GROMACS .gro file of C-alpha atoms in nm:
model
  388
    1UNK     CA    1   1.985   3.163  -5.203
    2UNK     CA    2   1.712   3.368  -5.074
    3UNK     CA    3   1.703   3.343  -4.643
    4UNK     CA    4   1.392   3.505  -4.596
    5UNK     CA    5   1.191   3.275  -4.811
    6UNK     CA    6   1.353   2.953  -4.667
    7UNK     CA    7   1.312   3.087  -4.336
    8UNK     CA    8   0.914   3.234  -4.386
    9UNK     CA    9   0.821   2.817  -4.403
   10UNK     CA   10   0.915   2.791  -4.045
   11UNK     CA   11   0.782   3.083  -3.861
   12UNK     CA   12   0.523   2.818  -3.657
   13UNK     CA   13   0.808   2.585  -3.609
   14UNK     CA   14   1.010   2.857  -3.461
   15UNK     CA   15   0.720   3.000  -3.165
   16UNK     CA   16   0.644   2.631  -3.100
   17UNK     CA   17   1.011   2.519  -2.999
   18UNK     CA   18   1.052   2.862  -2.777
   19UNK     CA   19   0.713   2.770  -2.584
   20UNK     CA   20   0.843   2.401  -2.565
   21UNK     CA   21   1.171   2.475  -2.410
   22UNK     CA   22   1.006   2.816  -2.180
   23UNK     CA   23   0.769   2.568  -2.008
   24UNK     CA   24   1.059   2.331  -1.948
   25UNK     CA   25   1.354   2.503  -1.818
   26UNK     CA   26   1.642   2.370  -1.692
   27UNK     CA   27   1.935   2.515  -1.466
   28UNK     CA   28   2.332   2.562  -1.600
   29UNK     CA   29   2.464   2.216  -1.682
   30UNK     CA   30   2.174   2.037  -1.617
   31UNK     CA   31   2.003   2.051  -1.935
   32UNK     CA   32   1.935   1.720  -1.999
   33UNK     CA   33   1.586   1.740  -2.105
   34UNK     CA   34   1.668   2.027  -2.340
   35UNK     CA   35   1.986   1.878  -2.481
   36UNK     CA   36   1.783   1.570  -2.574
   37UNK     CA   37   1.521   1.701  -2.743
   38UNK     CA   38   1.779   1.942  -2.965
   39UNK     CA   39   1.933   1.643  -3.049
   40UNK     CA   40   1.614   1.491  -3.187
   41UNK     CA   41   1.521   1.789  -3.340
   42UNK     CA   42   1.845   1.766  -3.558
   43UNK     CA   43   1.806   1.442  -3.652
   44UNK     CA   44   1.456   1.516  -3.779
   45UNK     CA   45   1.630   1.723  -3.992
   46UNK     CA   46   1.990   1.497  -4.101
   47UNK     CA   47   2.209   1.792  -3.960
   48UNK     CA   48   2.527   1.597  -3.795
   49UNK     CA   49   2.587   1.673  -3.433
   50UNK     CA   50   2.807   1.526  -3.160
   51UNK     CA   51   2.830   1.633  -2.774
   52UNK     CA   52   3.068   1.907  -2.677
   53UNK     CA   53   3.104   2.074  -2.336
   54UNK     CA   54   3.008   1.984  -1.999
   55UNK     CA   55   2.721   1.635  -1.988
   56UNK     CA   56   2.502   1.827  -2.240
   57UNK     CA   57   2.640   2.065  -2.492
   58UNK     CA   58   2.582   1.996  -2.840
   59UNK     CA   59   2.818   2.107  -3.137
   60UNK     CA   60   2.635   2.092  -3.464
   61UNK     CA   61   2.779   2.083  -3.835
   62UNK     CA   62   2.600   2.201  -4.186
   63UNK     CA   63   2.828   2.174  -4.491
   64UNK     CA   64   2.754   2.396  -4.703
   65UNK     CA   65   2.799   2.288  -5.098
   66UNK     CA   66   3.068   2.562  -5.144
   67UNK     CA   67   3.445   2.625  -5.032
   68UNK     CA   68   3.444   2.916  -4.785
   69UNK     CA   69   3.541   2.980  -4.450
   70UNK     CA   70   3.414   2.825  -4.068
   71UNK     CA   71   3.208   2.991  -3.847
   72UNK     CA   72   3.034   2.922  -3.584
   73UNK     CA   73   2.695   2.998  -3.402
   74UNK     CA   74   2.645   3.017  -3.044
   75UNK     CA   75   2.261   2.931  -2.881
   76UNK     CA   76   2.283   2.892  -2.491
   77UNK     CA   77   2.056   2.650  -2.332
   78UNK     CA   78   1.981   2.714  -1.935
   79UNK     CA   79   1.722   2.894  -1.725
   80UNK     CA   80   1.787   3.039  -1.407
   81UNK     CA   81   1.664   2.969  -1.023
   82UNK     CA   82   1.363   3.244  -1.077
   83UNK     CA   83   1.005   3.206  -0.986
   84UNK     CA   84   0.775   3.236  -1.308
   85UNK     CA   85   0.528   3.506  -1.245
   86UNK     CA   86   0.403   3.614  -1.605
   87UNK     CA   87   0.084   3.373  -1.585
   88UNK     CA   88   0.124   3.295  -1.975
   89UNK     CA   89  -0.013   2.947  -2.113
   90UNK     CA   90   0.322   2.837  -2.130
   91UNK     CA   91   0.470   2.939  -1.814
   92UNK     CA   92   0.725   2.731  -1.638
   93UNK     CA   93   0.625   2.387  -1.502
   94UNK     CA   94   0.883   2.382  -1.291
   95UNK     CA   95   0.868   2.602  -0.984
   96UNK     CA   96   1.087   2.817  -0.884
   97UNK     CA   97   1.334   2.753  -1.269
   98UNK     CA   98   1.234   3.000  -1.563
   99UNK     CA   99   1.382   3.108  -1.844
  100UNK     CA  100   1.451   3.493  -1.718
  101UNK     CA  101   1.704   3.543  -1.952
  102UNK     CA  102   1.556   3.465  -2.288
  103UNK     CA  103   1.779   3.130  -2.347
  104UNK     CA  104   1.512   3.005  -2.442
  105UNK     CA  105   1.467   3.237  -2.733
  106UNK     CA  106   1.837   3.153  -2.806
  107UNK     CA  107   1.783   2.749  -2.859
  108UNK     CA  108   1.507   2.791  -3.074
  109UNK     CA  109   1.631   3.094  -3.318
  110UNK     CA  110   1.928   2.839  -3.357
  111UNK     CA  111   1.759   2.576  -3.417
  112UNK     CA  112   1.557   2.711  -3.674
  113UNK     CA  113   1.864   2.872  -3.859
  114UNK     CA  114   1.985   2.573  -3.879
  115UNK     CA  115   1.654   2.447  -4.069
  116UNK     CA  116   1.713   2.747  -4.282
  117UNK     CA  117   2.078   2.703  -4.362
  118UNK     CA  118   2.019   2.329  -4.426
  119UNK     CA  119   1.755   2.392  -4.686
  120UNK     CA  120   1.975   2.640  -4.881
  121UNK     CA  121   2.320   2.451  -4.774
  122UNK     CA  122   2.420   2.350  -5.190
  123UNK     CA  123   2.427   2.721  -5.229
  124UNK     CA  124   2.646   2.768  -4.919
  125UNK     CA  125   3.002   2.845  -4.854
  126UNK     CA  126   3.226   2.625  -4.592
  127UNK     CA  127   3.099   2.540  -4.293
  128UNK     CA  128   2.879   2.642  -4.021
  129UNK     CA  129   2.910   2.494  -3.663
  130UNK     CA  130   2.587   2.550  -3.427
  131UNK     CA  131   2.717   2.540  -3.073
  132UNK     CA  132   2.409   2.437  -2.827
  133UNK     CA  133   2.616   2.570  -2.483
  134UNK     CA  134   2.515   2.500  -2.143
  135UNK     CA  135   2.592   2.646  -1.833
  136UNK     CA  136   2.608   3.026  -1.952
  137UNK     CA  137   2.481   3.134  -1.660
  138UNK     CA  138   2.760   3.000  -1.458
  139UNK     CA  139   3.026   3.072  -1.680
  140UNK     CA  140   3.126   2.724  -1.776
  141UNK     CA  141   2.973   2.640  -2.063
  142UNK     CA  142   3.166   2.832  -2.308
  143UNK     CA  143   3.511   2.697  -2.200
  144UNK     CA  144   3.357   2.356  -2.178
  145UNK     CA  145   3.272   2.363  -2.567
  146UNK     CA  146   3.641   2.511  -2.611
  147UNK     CA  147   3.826   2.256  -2.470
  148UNK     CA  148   3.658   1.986  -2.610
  149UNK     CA  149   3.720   2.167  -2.981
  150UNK     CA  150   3.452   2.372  -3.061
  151UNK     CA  151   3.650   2.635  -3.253
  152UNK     CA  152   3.911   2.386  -3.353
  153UNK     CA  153   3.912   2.556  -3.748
  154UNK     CA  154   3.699   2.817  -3.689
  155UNK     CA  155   3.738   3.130  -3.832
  156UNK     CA  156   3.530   3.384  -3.666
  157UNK     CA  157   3.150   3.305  -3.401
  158UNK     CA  158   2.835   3.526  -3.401
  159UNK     CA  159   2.643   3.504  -3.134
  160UNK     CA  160   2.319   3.703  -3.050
  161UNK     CA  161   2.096   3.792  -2.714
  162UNK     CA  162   1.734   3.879  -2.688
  163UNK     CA  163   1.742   4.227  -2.515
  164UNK     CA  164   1.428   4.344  -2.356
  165UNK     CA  165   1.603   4.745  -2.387
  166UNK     CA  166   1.612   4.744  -2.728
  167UNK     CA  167   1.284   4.786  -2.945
  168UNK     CA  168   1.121   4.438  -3.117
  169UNK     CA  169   1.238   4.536  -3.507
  170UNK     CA  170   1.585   4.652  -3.418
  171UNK     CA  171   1.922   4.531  -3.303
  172UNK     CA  172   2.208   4.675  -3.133
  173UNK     CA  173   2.566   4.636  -3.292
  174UNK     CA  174   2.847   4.846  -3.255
  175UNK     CA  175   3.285   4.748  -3.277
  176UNK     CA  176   3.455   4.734  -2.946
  177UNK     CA  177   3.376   4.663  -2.557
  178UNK     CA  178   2.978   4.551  -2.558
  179UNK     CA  179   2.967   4.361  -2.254
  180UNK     CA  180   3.166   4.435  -1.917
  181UNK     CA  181   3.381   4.143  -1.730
  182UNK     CA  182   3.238   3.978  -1.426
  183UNK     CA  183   3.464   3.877  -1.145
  184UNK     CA  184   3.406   3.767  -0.795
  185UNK     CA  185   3.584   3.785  -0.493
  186UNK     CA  186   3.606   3.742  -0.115
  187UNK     CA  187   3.806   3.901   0.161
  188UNK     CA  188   3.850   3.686   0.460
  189UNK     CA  189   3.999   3.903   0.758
  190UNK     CA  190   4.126   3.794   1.148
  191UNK     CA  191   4.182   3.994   1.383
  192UNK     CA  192   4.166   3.924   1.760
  193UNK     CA  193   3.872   3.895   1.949
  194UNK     CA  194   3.781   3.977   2.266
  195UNK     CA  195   3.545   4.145   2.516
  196UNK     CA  196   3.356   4.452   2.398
  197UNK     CA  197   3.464   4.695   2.703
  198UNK     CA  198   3.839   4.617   2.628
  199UNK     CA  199   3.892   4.703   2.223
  200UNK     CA  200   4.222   4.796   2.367
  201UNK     CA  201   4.311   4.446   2.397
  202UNK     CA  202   4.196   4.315   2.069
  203UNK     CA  203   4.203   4.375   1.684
  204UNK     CA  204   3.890   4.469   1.554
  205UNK     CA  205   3.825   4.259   1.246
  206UNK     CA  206   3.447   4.482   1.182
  207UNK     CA  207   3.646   4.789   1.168
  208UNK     CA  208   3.903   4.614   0.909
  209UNK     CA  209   3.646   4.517   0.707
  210UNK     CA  210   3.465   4.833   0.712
  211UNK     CA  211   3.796   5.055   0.614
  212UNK     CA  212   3.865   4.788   0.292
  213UNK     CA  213   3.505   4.836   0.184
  214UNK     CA  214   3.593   5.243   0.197
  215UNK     CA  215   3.930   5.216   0.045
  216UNK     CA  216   3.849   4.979  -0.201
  217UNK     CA  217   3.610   5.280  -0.356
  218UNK     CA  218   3.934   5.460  -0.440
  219UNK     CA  219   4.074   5.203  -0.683
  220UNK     CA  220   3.787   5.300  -0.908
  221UNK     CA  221   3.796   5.694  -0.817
  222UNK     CA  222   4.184   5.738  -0.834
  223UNK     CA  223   4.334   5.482  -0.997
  224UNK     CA  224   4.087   5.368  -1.297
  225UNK     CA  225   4.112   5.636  -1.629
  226UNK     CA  226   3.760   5.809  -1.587
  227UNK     CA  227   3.709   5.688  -1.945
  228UNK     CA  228   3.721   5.376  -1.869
  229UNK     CA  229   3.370   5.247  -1.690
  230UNK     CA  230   3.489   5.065  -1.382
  231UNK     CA  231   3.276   4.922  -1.089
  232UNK     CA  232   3.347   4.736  -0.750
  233UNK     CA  233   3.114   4.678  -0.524
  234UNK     CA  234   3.122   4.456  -0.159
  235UNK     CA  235   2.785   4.318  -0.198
  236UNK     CA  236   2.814   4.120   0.123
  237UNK     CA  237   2.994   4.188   0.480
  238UNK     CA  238   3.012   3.921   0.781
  239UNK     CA  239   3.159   3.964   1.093
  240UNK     CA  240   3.149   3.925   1.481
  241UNK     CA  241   2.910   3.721   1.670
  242UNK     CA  242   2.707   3.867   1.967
  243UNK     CA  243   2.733   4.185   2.049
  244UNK     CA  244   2.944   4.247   2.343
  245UNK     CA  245   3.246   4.069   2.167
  246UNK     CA  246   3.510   4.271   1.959
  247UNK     CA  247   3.508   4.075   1.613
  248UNK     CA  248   3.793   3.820   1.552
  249UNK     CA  249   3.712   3.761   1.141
  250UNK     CA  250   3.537   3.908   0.900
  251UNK     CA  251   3.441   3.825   0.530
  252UNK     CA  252   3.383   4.059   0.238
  253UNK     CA  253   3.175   3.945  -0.087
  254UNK     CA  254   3.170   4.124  -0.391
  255UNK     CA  255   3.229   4.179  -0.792
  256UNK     CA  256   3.431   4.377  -0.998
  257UNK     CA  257   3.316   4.542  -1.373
  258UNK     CA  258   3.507   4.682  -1.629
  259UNK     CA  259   3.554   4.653  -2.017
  260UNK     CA  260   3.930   4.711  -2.076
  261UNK     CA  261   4.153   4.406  -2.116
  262UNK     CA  262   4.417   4.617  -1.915
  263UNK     CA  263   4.195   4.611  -1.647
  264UNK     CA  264   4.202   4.211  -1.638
  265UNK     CA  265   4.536   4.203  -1.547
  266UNK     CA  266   4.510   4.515  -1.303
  267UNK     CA  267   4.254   4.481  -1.096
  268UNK     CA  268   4.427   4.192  -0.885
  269UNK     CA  269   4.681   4.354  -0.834
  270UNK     CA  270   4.555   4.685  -0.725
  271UNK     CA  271   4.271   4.485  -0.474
  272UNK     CA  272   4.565   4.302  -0.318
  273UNK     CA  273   4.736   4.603  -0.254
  274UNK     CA  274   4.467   4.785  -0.072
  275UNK     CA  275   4.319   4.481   0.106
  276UNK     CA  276   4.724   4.394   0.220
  277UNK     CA  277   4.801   4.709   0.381
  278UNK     CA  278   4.501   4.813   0.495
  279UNK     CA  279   4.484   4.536   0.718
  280UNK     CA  280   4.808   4.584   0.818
  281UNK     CA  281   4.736   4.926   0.919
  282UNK     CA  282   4.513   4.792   1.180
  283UNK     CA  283   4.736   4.469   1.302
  284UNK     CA  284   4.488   4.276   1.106
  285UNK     CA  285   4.583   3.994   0.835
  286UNK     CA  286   4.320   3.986   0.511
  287UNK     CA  287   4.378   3.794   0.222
  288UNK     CA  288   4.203   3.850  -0.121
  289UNK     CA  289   4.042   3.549  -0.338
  290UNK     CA  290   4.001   3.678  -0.683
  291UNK     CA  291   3.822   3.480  -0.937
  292UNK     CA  292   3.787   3.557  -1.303
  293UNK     CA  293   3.465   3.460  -1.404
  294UNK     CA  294   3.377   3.637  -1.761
  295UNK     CA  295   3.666   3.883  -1.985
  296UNK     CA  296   3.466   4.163  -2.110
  297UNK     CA  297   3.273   4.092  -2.426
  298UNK     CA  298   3.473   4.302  -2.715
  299UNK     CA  299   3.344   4.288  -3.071
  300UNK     CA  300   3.610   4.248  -3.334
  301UNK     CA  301   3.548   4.509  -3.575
  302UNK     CA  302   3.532   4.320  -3.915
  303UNK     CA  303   3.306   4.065  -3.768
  304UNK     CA  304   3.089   4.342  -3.651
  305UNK     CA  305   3.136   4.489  -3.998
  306UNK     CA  306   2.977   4.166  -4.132
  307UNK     CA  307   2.681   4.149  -3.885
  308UNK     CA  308   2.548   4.527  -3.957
  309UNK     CA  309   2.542   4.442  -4.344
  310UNK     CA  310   2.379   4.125  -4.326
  311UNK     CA  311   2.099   4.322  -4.034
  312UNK     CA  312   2.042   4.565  -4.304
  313UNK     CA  313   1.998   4.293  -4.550
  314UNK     CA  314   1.812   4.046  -4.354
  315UNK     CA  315   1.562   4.255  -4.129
  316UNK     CA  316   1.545   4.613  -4.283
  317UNK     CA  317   1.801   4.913  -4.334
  318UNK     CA  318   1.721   5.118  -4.035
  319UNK     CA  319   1.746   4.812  -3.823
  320UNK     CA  320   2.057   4.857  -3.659
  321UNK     CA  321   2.088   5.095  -3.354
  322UNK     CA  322   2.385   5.171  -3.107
  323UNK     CA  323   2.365   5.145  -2.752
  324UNK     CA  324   2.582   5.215  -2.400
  325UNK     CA  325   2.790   4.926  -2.304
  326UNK     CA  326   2.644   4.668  -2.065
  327UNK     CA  327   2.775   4.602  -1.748
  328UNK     CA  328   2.659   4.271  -1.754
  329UNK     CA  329   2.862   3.960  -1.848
  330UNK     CA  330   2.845   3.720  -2.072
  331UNK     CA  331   3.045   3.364  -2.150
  332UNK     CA  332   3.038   3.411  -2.490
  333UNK     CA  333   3.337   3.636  -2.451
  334UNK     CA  334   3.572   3.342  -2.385
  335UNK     CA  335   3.474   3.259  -2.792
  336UNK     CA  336   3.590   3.573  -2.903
  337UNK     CA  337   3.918   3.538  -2.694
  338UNK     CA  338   3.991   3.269  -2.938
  339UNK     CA  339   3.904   3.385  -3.276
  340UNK     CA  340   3.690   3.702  -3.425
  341UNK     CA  341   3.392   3.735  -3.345
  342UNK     CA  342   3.066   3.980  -3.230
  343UNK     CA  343   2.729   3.975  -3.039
  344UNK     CA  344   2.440   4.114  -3.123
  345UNK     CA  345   2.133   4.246  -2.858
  346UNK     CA  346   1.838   4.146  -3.079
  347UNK     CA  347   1.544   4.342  -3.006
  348UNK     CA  348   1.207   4.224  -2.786
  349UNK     CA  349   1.085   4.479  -2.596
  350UNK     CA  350   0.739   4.561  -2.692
  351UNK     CA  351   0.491   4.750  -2.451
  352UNK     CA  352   0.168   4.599  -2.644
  353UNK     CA  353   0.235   4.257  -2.544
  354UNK     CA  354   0.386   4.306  -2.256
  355UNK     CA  355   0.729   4.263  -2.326
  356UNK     CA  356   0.854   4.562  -2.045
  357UNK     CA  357   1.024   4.332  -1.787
  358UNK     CA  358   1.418   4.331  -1.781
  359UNK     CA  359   1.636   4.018  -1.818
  360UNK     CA  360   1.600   3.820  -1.474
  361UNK     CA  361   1.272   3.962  -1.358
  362UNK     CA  362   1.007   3.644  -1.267
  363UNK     CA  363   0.755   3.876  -1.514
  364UNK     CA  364   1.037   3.869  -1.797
  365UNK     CA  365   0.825   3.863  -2.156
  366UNK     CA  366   0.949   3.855  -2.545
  367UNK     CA  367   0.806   4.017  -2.841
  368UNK     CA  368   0.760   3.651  -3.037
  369UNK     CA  369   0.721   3.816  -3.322
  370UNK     CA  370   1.027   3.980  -3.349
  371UNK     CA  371   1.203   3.603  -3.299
  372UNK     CA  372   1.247   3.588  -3.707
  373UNK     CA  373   1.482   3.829  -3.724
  374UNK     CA  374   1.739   3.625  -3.502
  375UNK     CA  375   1.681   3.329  -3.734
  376UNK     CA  376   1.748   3.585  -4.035
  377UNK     CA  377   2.038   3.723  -3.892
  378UNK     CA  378   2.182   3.415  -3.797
  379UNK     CA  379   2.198   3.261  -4.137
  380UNK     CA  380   2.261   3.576  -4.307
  381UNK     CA  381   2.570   3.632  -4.101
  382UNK     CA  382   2.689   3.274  -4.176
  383UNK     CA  383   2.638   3.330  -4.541
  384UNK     CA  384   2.789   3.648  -4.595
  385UNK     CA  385   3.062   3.556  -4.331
  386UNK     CA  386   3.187   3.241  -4.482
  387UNK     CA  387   3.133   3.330  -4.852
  388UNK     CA  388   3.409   3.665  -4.790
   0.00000   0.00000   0.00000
């Protein structure tokens, strides 16, 4: 079974897709567009599919012609609400929607794996399931697919993300905390209102809202182990109306990072605390609205083990690099809650074509060349994976 051969036939196949689905992006869980043409796409090619998660998530099946274990491959589909600004032939035709994020990259690396695994499937072990997720972005995509039984006899998932940080030729993988959680929350605070030449009178819900923003800060500082990377940040504060009345409510906005699963249970707790009784301090009620959006992205260590042999293998022997955790999120994390599983940052950044932008920017480019080695990795990862 030799990858890079199968794979070599497609290289044209591969650019063409990614320039198909960049010039027609489409926002989380509105894919429909996308999801249709994947669908045709495996047809073409006699790979079974059926929908799973949200209106347009696809889960594809290849059976290989061997017993072995189930894994399965995660591609996610949507763009984000970003104005295009790179001026390339195949920008974005619809304004103000662009694939910032390099999901487009991820559909069409799958899809050609899957091209590649089919061709070389008699020689294959168990089962590989290509999950086509929507909705990344908003964090519902993932558990979407789950629910409807995406991992239902899966053994481990492999997922992988362009990364403009890393180098076109290389790929980051490393065992442990990759990616950080992403939570959300609001603070709405009343006080009493009144008139500004009286504060005597009233309860000032500005100055509540300013002393949570400061005491939050400590939770990090004083009650977070220094090892363990922690941020919170108010991103947004509302209050008052004119400016001769004393503020009656107030409304904080903001996220919380960290990597630990310890930290998913704690942080709750500890916000609550602060948010409780510093408003009390002042008279004030506040009440906290916590939402969990992402768990931190944690790569099981045998999986991991897996990916870095078959990157060696399939793309070269220096390929693999480490990098600092990310304090970004990422859905794929609710995957690897389930069963084993790692990510990999493939490599695109490349300063002779361009490719300098970070994820999200409107001038966000790819190294295309460097696209192969997700297709590579991605079968190699499902061969060596299911075959162990």
């Amino acid at each position: 079974m030799n990858l890079k051969e199968a794979a070599a036939k497609y290289g044209d196949y591969l650019i063409e897709m990614r320039r198909c689905f960049h010039a027609h992006p489409e926002v989380s869980g509105k894919e429909y567009e996308t999801s249709k043409r994947i669908k045709a796409e495996l047809d073409k090619f006699g790979i079974a599919w059926r929908p799973c998660g949200l209106e347009t998530g696809i889960l594809a099946t290849i059976q290989g012609g061997k017993p072995g274990k189930t894994i399965l491959l995660r591609g996610d589909m949507d763009a984000l609400t970003v104005q295009e600004e790179t001026e390339l032939p195949y920008a974005s035709e619809t304004s103000g929607v662009m694939h910032a994020c390099g999901h487009d990259c991820h559909i069409s690396t799958l899809l050609t794996a899957a091209r590649v695994l089919n061709d070389v499937k008699a020689d294959l072990c168990g089962t590989v399931r290509l999950a086509f997720q929507p909705a990344e972005e908003t964090a519902q995509g993932a558990k979407s697919m789950i629910e409807n039984g995406a991992l239902d006899g899966v053994d481990g998932c492999f997922g992988i993300h362009v990364w403009s940080n890393v180098p076109a030729g290389q790929v980051a993988l490393a065992p442990g905390p990759r990616m950080a959680a992403a939570d959300q929350f609001s603070i709405d605070i009343k006080g009493k209102g009144g008139h500004a030449s009286a504060p005597h009178q009233c309860v000032d819900a500005a100055v509540v809202a300013s002393s949570i923003v400061t005491n939050l800060q400590s939770i990090v500082s004083r009650e977070v182990d220094p090892g363990d990377p922690a941020v919170l940040t108010v991103g947004r504060i509302e209050a008052g109306t004119r400016w001769n009345v004393v503020a009656e409510y107030g409304r904080l906005e903001g996220t919380t990072r960290y990597f630990s699963r310890d930290l998913y249970q704690r942080f709750p707790e500890m916000m609550e605390r602060v948010v409780t009784q510093t408003a009390q301090t002042f008279r004030a009620e506040a009440k906290l609205n916590y939402d969990r959006i992402v768990p931190p992205t944690i790569n099981d260590d045998q999986m991991t083990e897996v990916a870095i042999g078959a990157a060696r293998k399939a793309i070269s022997a220096d390929a693999v690099i480490a990098i600092d955790r990310i304090t970004g999120g990422e859905d794929f994390a609710y995957f690897m809650e389930k069963v084993p599983g790692a990510i990999a940052l493939m490599g695109v950044g490349n300063e002779s074509c361009g490719a300098v932008w970070p994820q999200h920017s409107g001038k966000y480019r790819v190294d295309e060349s460097a696209l192969i080695n997700s297709v590579l990795l991605y079968a190699q990862v499902a061969a060596d994976f299911n075959a162990g």
